């Protein structure tokens, strides 16, 4: 049994066979073969080695012709590796003596070599480790041939393990077959983590290197509430986790009974709980959990899920679907927040080598430089707004001019629709995300011009504390409780109150139970959260009084380090709602 720890990003327990995704999504369908089949399997392995050699030779010749002999050396080295009698003998021994399938044996042996090189700990050897992974991929491609399985072709439940999953890959995971996942990289509020929550898949990210030990098929436990990944658990551990799987289910059932109760403090203050969604299909389940509208619809997933650019009709249909679940309640459509880690293939070329995508053309900046794409979306929003309480929100606004420019384009789109006689709603409220420190600092200036604010703490923390939200190496520095973050939030709430505009928090901070009393005490009366968190947050709100919340806020705001704020909030939550801490 091997226990690994990472960052818990989506609660619950998943137990099942491991599916290890390589960079090319190879899956080993069978780990063992029958003893009678050993000779045929060895012959199959030798044929795969032969074809792999031929493939490498072709590459070697090509590289020599086009790039020169020096660059072809890399393939010469690969050929030596694949023909290395010691490696071949080790693989054949596993097939003959342990009845391993050739795929399993290849993966096991080459990964062990890779790991040994990796552990030598310098750049040169790390690159040699990459050569072994590359060779593994080549051999598996030959061995699996037509049987190469992609994520979308799963036929049985698995626990997915990968170095990384892109937001688009995560978005297309089948809930029927993927029980949960763990990745080597990723941080608390990476988009992959957020999607895991949306799909309600137990997930742990930022585990560090561990895939080289695994070939797939091992029994795996993912504990998404505590950030634990257990490989080949013993029986006692397995039984314990089956129990906690059961307990998790019954807690959820108990919380579900709160669905129809008001989200209101003990002294009668209403706190509106809305849902964050990424896909239109989520609207119905958000409503089922008790969401009173959608406070953040991340529309960029319309792009990330599809190979082609969505049309105006694609946008329109998606917005209508969300409005079907919420025909009279607010639905905030955030315009495309493409870029950084959410860049569809068609637009990848926008980023030159060596630039930092988080500080480059992303989000509203991308919309303002791709006007056709932006206008297509705005047309669809304005048309759909005839059918419900839609609101428009611009992401990553940094300067007032940027907001004015986006608003002006909205005006142009209205004129076009007018001229074409297309019905639309002219009175759609237009708000912005406050997720760049500059906008939080100038909140008062913005408050004079916008219809509402929604504080995006995920990016606000990243940009204020200079910590990449997806990087596990700095995950301990990524703190929502940092006094600088509380001060920026306070500034935004004060500005919104002065100009009488609504303000909400839609970053992950508001989905974290420990921060809810603080946010209520700071004056927030609406928050938008991951839908599965709604019942638990409602229970906290119903156990809280405003006086208590205000006391918590004022004490937290007097502290000067994140660690103290967070441990104080954890302690208070335990008193308010002991069950929430289990
Ligand atoms: C945020 O930054 O807090 C936010 C809600 O937007 P996203 O997580 O999609 O960047
Ligand atoms: Mg953001």
Short mmCIF file of N, CA, C and O in Angstrom, two decimals, residues 265-365:
data_model
loop_
_atom_site.label_atom_id
_atom_site.label_comp_id
_atom_site.label_asym_id
_atom_site.label_seq_id
_atom_site.Cartn_x
_atom_site.Cartn_y
_atom_site.Cartn_z
N UNK A 265 -29.94 33.89 8.16
CA UNK A 265 -29.27 33.73 9.46
C UNK A 265 -30.34 33.57 10.56
O UNK A 265 -31.52 33.82 10.32
N UNK A 266 -29.87 33.18 11.76
CA UNK A 266 -30.83 32.96 12.86
C UNK A 266 -31.58 34.23 13.20
O UNK A 266 -32.71 34.20 13.68
N UNK A 267 -30.97 35.39 12.93
CA UNK A 267 -31.68 36.63 13.20
C UNK A 267 -32.32 37.23 11.94
O UNK A 267 -32.55 38.44 11.84
N UNK A 268 -32.57 36.35 10.97
CA UNK A 268 -33.44 36.75 9.86
C UNK A 268 -32.80 37.55 8.72
O UNK A 268 -33.50 38.20 7.96
N UNK A 269 -31.48 37.50 8.56
CA UNK A 269 -30.86 38.21 7.43
C UNK A 269 -30.75 37.26 6.24
O UNK A 269 -30.16 36.17 6.36
N UNK A 270 -31.32 37.64 5.11
CA UNK A 270 -31.30 36.78 3.93
C UNK A 270 -29.95 36.84 3.24
O UNK A 270 -29.41 37.92 3.00
N UNK A 271 -29.42 35.70 2.92
CA UNK A 271 -28.17 35.65 2.15
C UNK A 271 -28.50 34.85 0.89
O UNK A 271 -28.84 33.66 0.97
N UNK A 272 -28.42 35.50 -0.26
CA UNK A 272 -28.76 34.80 -1.50
C UNK A 272 -27.61 33.90 -1.93
O UNK A 272 -26.47 34.36 -2.09
N UNK A 273 -27.92 32.63 -2.12
CA UNK A 273 -26.90 31.67 -2.57
C UNK A 273 -27.16 31.34 -4.04
O UNK A 273 -28.20 30.77 -4.38
N UNK A 274 -26.23 31.71 -4.88
CA UNK A 274 -26.39 31.40 -6.30
C UNK A 274 -25.34 30.36 -6.71
O UNK A 274 -24.41 30.08 -5.96
N UNK A 275 -25.50 29.80 -7.92
CA UNK A 275 -24.59 28.75 -8.35
C UNK A 275 -23.62 29.25 -9.42
O UNK A 275 -23.97 30.09 -10.25
N UNK A 276 -22.39 28.71 -9.39
CA UNK A 276 -21.43 28.93 -10.49
C UNK A 276 -21.58 27.74 -11.43
O UNK A 276 -21.53 26.59 -10.96
N UNK A 277 -21.74 27.97 -12.71
CA UNK A 277 -21.82 26.83 -13.63
C UNK A 277 -20.86 27.00 -14.80
O UNK A 277 -20.46 28.11 -15.14
N UNK A 278 -20.53 25.87 -15.39
CA UNK A 278 -19.64 25.87 -16.56
C UNK A 278 -20.36 25.34 -17.80
O UNK A 278 -19.96 25.59 -18.92
N UNK A 279 -21.40 24.55 -17.58
CA UNK A 279 -22.14 23.95 -18.70
C UNK A 279 -23.63 24.20 -18.48
O UNK A 279 -24.10 24.16 -17.32
N UNK A 280 -24.41 24.41 -19.54
CA UNK A 280 -25.84 24.68 -19.35
C UNK A 280 -26.55 23.55 -18.62
O UNK A 280 -27.46 23.79 -17.82
N UNK A 281 -26.08 22.31 -18.84
CA UNK A 281 -26.77 21.17 -18.18
C UNK A 281 -26.67 21.24 -16.66
O UNK A 281 -27.43 20.59 -15.96
N UNK A 282 -25.70 22.02 -16.16
CA UNK A 282 -25.54 22.10 -14.70
C UNK A 282 -26.63 22.93 -14.04
O UNK A 282 -26.81 22.86 -12.82
N UNK A 283 -27.32 23.75 -14.83
CA UNK A 283 -28.28 24.70 -14.24
C UNK A 283 -29.35 23.96 -13.44
O UNK A 283 -29.67 24.33 -12.32
N UNK A 284 -29.87 22.89 -14.04
CA UNK A 284 -30.95 22.14 -13.39
C UNK A 284 -30.47 21.57 -12.05
O UNK A 284 -31.17 21.67 -11.04
N UNK A 285 -29.25 21.01 -12.03
CA UNK A 285 -28.80 20.41 -10.76
C UNK A 285 -28.45 21.50 -9.75
O UNK A 285 -28.61 21.31 -8.54
N UNK A 286 -27.99 22.67 -10.22
CA UNK A 286 -27.73 23.78 -9.29
C UNK A 286 -29.05 24.18 -8.62
O UNK A 286 -29.11 24.42 -7.41
N UNK A 287 -30.10 24.22 -9.42
CA UNK A 287 -31.39 24.59 -8.87
C UNK A 287 -31.85 23.54 -7.84
O UNK A 287 -32.34 23.87 -6.76
N UNK A 288 -31.60 22.28 -8.20
CA UNK A 288 -31.98 21.20 -7.31
C UNK A 288 -31.27 21.33 -5.95
O UNK A 288 -31.82 20.99 -4.92
N UNK A 289 -30.04 21.82 -5.97
CA UNK A 289 -29.29 21.98 -4.72
C UNK A 289 -29.77 23.18 -3.92
O UNK A 289 -29.31 23.42 -2.81
N UNK A 290 -30.59 24.03 -4.55
CA UNK A 290 -31.11 25.18 -3.82
C UNK A 290 -30.58 26.52 -4.32
O UNK A 290 -30.76 27.54 -3.65
N UNK A 291 -29.91 26.53 -5.49
CA UNK A 291 -29.40 27.81 -6.01
C UNK A 291 -30.57 28.73 -6.35
O UNK A 291 -31.58 28.29 -6.89
N UNK A 292 -30.38 30.03 -6.03
CA UNK A 292 -31.44 31.00 -6.33
C UNK A 292 -31.09 31.81 -7.58
O UNK A 292 -31.38 32.99 -7.66
N UNK A 293 -30.45 31.17 -8.50
CA UNK A 293 -30.02 31.83 -9.73
C UNK A 293 -28.59 31.41 -10.03
O UNK A 293 -28.00 30.61 -9.30
N UNK A 294 -28.06 31.96 -11.12
CA UNK A 294 -26.66 31.67 -11.49
C UNK A 294 -25.87 32.96 -11.34
O UNK A 294 -26.17 33.95 -12.00
N UNK A 295 -24.88 32.94 -10.46
CA UNK A 295 -24.10 34.15 -10.23
C UNK A 295 -22.89 34.23 -11.14
O UNK A 295 -22.27 35.28 -11.26
N UNK A 296 -22.56 33.11 -11.77
CA UNK A 296 -21.42 33.09 -12.69
C UNK A 296 -21.59 31.91 -13.65
O UNK A 296 -21.59 30.75 -13.23
N UNK A 297 -21.79 32.25 -14.93
CA UNK A 297 -21.80 31.20 -15.95
C UNK A 297 -20.52 31.39 -16.75
O UNK A 297 -20.35 32.38 -17.44
N UNK A 298 -19.58 30.42 -16.62
CA UNK A 298 -18.29 30.52 -17.31
C UNK A 298 -18.47 30.07 -18.76
O UNK A 298 -18.24 28.90 -19.10
N UNK A 299 -18.85 30.99 -19.62
CA UNK A 299 -19.27 30.60 -20.98
C UNK A 299 -18.12 30.10 -21.87
O UNK A 299 -18.38 29.52 -22.92
N UNK A 300 -16.88 30.33 -21.45
CA UNK A 300 -15.77 29.90 -22.33
C UNK A 300 -15.77 28.40 -22.56
O UNK A 300 -15.16 27.91 -23.50
N UNK A 301 -16.48 27.65 -21.69
CA UNK A 301 -16.49 26.20 -21.89
C UNK A 301 -17.26 25.79 -23.14
O UNK A 301 -17.10 24.68 -23.64
N UNK A 302 -18.06 26.71 -23.68
CA UNK A 302 -18.69 26.45 -24.98
C UNK A 302 -17.60 26.27 -26.04
O UNK A 302 -17.76 25.51 -26.99
N UNK A 303 -16.51 27.01 -25.87
CA UNK A 303 -15.38 26.89 -26.81
C UNK A 303 -14.54 25.67 -26.50
O UNK A 303 -14.10 24.96 -27.38
N UNK A 304 -14.30 25.48 -25.20
CA UNK A 304 -13.33 24.46 -24.82
C UNK A 304 -13.84 23.05 -25.04
O UNK A 304 -13.09 22.11 -25.13
N UNK A 305 -15.17 22.91 -25.11
CA UNK A 305 -15.74 21.58 -25.27
C UNK A 305 -15.84 21.19 -26.74
O UNK A 305 -16.16 20.07 -27.05
N UNK A 306 -15.64 22.15 -27.61
CA UNK A 306 -15.95 21.86 -29.01
C UNK A 306 -14.72 22.12 -29.90
O UNK A 306 -13.85 22.93 -29.55
N UNK A 307 -14.68 21.43 -31.02
CA UNK A 307 -13.54 21.59 -31.93
C UNK A 307 -13.70 22.84 -32.80
O UNK A 307 -12.77 23.31 -33.42
N UNK A 308 -14.94 23.34 -32.90
CA UNK A 308 -15.16 24.50 -33.77
C UNK A 308 -15.66 25.68 -32.93
O UNK A 308 -16.10 25.50 -31.80
N UNK A 309 -15.59 26.86 -33.55
CA UNK A 309 -16.04 28.05 -32.83
C UNK A 309 -17.55 28.04 -32.72
O UNK A 309 -18.24 27.83 -33.72
N UNK A 310 -18.11 28.27 -31.51
CA UNK A 310 -19.57 28.25 -31.39
C UNK A 310 -20.22 29.38 -32.19
O UNK A 310 -19.67 30.49 -32.27
N UNK A 311 -21.36 29.09 -32.77
CA UNK A 311 -22.08 30.11 -33.54
C UNK A 311 -22.97 30.90 -32.59
O UNK A 311 -23.14 30.53 -31.43
N UNK A 312 -23.58 31.96 -33.12
CA UNK A 312 -24.53 32.74 -32.31
C UNK A 312 -25.65 31.83 -31.80
O UNK A 312 -26.08 31.94 -30.65
N UNK A 313 -26.08 30.91 -32.65
CA UNK A 313 -27.17 30.01 -32.24
C UNK A 313 -26.71 29.08 -31.12
O UNK A 313 -27.48 28.77 -30.22
N UNK A 314 -25.45 28.61 -31.18
CA UNK A 314 -24.93 27.75 -30.10
C UNK A 314 -24.99 28.50 -28.76
O UNK A 314 -25.43 27.97 -27.75
N UNK A 315 -24.54 29.77 -28.80
CA UNK A 315 -24.59 30.58 -27.57
C UNK A 315 -26.05 30.72 -27.12
O UNK A 315 -26.36 30.48 -25.96
N UNK A 316 -26.90 31.10 -28.06
CA UNK A 316 -28.30 31.38 -27.73
C UNK A 316 -28.96 30.16 -27.09
O UNK A 316 -29.62 30.26 -26.06
N UNK A 317 -28.74 29.00 -27.72
CA UNK A 317 -29.35 27.77 -27.19
C UNK A 317 -28.87 27.49 -25.77
O UNK A 317 -29.65 27.13 -24.90
N UNK A 318 -27.57 27.69 -25.54
CA UNK A 318 -27.03 27.41 -24.19
C UNK A 318 -27.68 28.34 -23.16
O UNK A 318 -28.08 27.91 -22.08
N UNK A 319 -27.83 29.62 -23.50
CA UNK A 319 -28.39 30.58 -22.53
C UNK A 319 -29.87 30.29 -22.28
O UNK A 319 -30.35 30.40 -21.16
N UNK A 320 -30.56 29.89 -23.35
CA UNK A 320 -31.99 29.55 -23.18
C UNK A 320 -32.13 28.34 -22.25
O UNK A 320 -33.03 28.27 -21.44
N UNK A 321 -31.19 27.40 -22.40
CA UNK A 321 -31.28 26.20 -21.55
C UNK A 321 -31.11 26.56 -20.07
O UNK A 321 -31.82 26.05 -19.21
N UNK A 322 -30.19 27.48 -19.80
CA UNK A 322 -30.00 27.89 -18.40
C UNK A 322 -31.25 28.61 -17.90
O UNK A 322 -31.71 28.40 -16.77
N UNK A 323 -31.83 29.41 -18.78
CA UNK A 323 -33.03 30.16 -18.36
C UNK A 323 -34.23 29.24 -18.12
O UNK A 323 -35.14 29.59 -17.38
N UNK A 324 -34.21 28.09 -18.75
CA UNK A 324 -35.32 27.14 -18.49
C UNK A 324 -35.31 26.72 -17.03
O UNK A 324 -36.35 26.58 -16.41
N UNK A 325 -34.09 26.54 -16.46
CA UNK A 325 -34.01 26.16 -15.05
C UNK A 325 -34.32 27.37 -14.15
O UNK A 325 -34.83 27.21 -13.05
N UNK A 326 -33.95 28.56 -14.62
CA UNK A 326 -34.16 29.77 -13.80
C UNK A 326 -34.94 30.81 -14.59
O UNK A 326 -34.38 31.84 -15.01
N UNK A 327 -36.23 30.58 -14.84
CA UNK A 327 -36.96 31.49 -15.72
C UNK A 327 -37.14 32.90 -15.14
O UNK A 327 -37.27 33.86 -15.90
N UNK A 328 -37.13 33.03 -13.80
CA UNK A 328 -37.36 34.38 -13.26
C UNK A 328 -36.20 34.86 -12.40
O UNK A 328 -36.18 36.00 -11.97
N UNK A 329 -35.25 33.99 -12.12
CA UNK A 329 -34.16 34.40 -11.22
C UNK A 329 -32.96 34.89 -12.03
O UNK A 329 -32.84 34.60 -13.21
N UNK A 330 -32.08 35.65 -11.39
CA UNK A 330 -30.95 36.21 -12.13
C UNK A 330 -30.00 35.14 -12.69
O UNK A 330 -29.72 34.15 -12.00
N UNK A 331 -29.56 35.36 -13.90
CA UNK A 331 -28.54 34.49 -14.51
C UNK A 331 -27.45 35.40 -15.05
O UNK A 331 -27.68 36.18 -15.98
N UNK A 332 -26.28 35.35 -14.43
CA UNK A 332 -25.19 36.23 -14.84
C UNK A 332 -24.31 35.52 -15.86
O UNK A 332 -23.66 34.52 -15.54
N UNK A 333 -24.34 36.03 -17.08
CA UNK A 333 -23.51 35.43 -18.13
C UNK A 333 -22.18 36.18 -18.16
O UNK A 333 -22.15 37.38 -18.46
N UNK A 334 -21.12 35.48 -17.84
CA UNK A 334 -19.82 36.11 -17.94
C UNK A 334 -19.34 35.94 -19.38
O UNK A 334 -19.31 34.83 -19.89
N UNK A 335 -18.94 37.04 -20.01
CA UNK A 335 -18.46 36.91 -21.39
C UNK A 335 -17.14 36.14 -21.37
O UNK A 335 -16.49 36.00 -20.33
N UNK A 336 -16.75 35.67 -22.56
CA UNK A 336 -15.64 34.73 -22.66
C UNK A 336 -14.41 35.10 -21.85
O UNK A 336 -13.89 36.20 -21.96
N UNK A 337 -13.98 34.16 -21.04
CA UNK A 337 -12.75 34.36 -20.25
C UNK A 337 -11.71 33.39 -20.81
O UNK A 337 -11.18 32.55 -20.11
N UNK A 338 -11.48 33.51 -22.12
CA UNK A 338 -10.51 32.62 -22.76
C UNK A 338 -9.09 33.12 -22.51
O UNK A 338 -8.90 34.30 -22.26
N UNK A 339 -8.15 32.18 -22.63
CA UNK A 339 -6.75 32.56 -22.47
C UNK A 339 -6.18 31.92 -21.24
O UNK A 339 -6.88 31.21 -20.52
N UNK A 340 -4.91 32.17 -20.98
CA UNK A 340 -4.16 31.51 -19.90
C UNK A 340 -4.36 30.01 -20.05
O UNK A 340 -4.10 29.46 -21.11
N UNK A 341 -4.88 29.32 -19.02
CA UNK A 341 -5.00 27.86 -19.15
C UNK A 341 -6.26 27.46 -19.93
O UNK A 341 -6.50 26.29 -20.13
N UNK A 342 -7.07 28.43 -20.34
CA UNK A 342 -8.29 28.07 -21.08
C UNK A 342 -8.20 28.56 -22.52
O UNK A 342 -8.92 29.45 -22.92
N UNK A 343 -7.25 28.03 -23.26
CA UNK A 343 -7.05 28.50 -24.62
C UNK A 343 -7.43 27.41 -25.60
O UNK A 343 -6.80 26.35 -25.63
N UNK A 344 -8.46 27.60 -26.41
CA UNK A 344 -8.82 26.56 -27.36
C UNK A 344 -7.76 26.45 -28.45
O UNK A 344 -7.05 27.42 -28.72
N UNK A 345 -7.67 25.25 -29.04
CA UNK A 345 -6.64 24.98 -30.05
C UNK A 345 -6.54 26.07 -31.11
O UNK A 345 -5.45 26.53 -31.44
N UNK A 346 -7.72 26.56 -31.59
CA UNK A 346 -7.72 27.53 -32.69
C UNK A 346 -6.95 28.80 -32.34
O UNK A 346 -6.45 29.50 -33.21
N UNK A 347 -6.89 29.13 -31.03
CA UNK A 347 -6.28 30.40 -30.65
C UNK A 347 -4.90 30.25 -30.01
O UNK A 347 -4.28 31.23 -29.62
N UNK A 348 -4.42 28.98 -29.94
CA UNK A 348 -3.14 28.74 -29.26
C UNK A 348 -2.02 29.63 -29.79
O UNK A 348 -1.16 30.09 -29.05
N UNK A 349 -2.05 29.84 -31.12
CA UNK A 349 -0.94 30.55 -31.74
C UNK A 349 -0.84 32.00 -31.28
O UNK A 349 0.13 32.69 -31.57
N UNK A 350 -1.85 32.48 -30.54
CA UNK A 350 -1.83 33.86 -30.05
C UNK A 350 -0.63 34.13 -29.14
O UNK A 350 -0.18 35.24 -29.02
N UNK A 351 -0.18 33.08 -28.46
CA UNK A 351 0.88 33.29 -27.49
C UNK A 351 2.25 32.95 -28.09
O UNK A 351 2.49 31.84 -28.51
N UNK A 352 3.11 33.94 -28.08
CA UNK A 352 4.47 33.67 -28.55
C UNK A 352 5.19 32.89 -27.46
O UNK A 352 4.78 32.90 -26.30
N UNK A 353 6.27 32.21 -27.86
CA UNK A 353 7.04 31.45 -26.88
C UNK A 353 7.57 32.36 -25.78
O UNK A 353 7.96 33.49 -26.04
N UNK A 354 7.56 31.86 -24.57
CA UNK A 354 8.23 32.58 -23.49
C UNK A 354 7.40 33.65 -22.82
O UNK A 354 7.86 34.27 -21.88
N UNK A 355 6.19 33.92 -23.29
CA UNK A 355 5.40 34.95 -22.60
C UNK A 355 4.61 34.29 -21.47
O UNK A 355 4.43 33.06 -21.46
N UNK A 356 4.11 35.08 -20.57
CA UNK A 356 3.29 34.55 -19.48
C UNK A 356 1.81 34.74 -19.83
O UNK A 356 1.31 35.87 -19.78
N UNK A 357 1.10 33.65 -20.17
CA UNK A 357 -0.28 33.80 -20.64
C UNK A 357 -1.21 34.44 -19.61
O UNK A 357 -2.18 35.08 -19.98
N UNK A 358 -0.89 34.29 -18.32
CA UNK A 358 -1.78 34.87 -17.29
C UNK A 358 -1.73 36.39 -17.31
O UNK A 358 -2.62 37.06 -16.80
N UNK A 359 -0.65 36.93 -17.89
CA UNK A 359 -0.51 38.39 -17.93
C UNK A 359 -0.61 38.90 -19.36
O UNK A 359 -0.25 40.03 -19.65
N UNK A 360 -1.07 38.04 -20.26
CA UNK A 360 -1.07 38.43 -21.67
C UNK A 360 -2.49 38.67 -22.16
O UNK A 360 -3.36 39.10 -21.40
N UNK A 361 -2.74 38.35 -23.43
CA UNK A 361 -4.06 38.61 -24.02
C UNK A 361 -5.03 37.53 -23.56
O UNK A 361 -5.17 36.49 -24.19
N UNK A 362 -5.67 37.74 -22.44
CA UNK A 362 -6.67 36.79 -21.98
C UNK A 362 -7.94 37.56 -21.66
O UNK A 362 -7.93 38.77 -21.50
N UNK A 363 -9.03 36.79 -21.60
CA UNK A 363 -10.25 37.33 -21.03
C UNK A 363 -10.81 38.53 -21.82
O UNK A 363 -10.84 38.49 -23.03
N UNK A 364 -11.16 39.62 -21.12
CA UNK A 364 -11.77 40.76 -21.83
C UNK A 364 -10.79 41.33 -22.86
O UNK A 364 -11.18 41.82 -23.91
N UNK A 365 -9.49 41.20 -22.59
CA UNK A 365 -8.50 41.71 -23.55
C UNK A 365 -8.61 40.94 -24.86
O UNK A 365 -8.47 41.50 -25.94
#
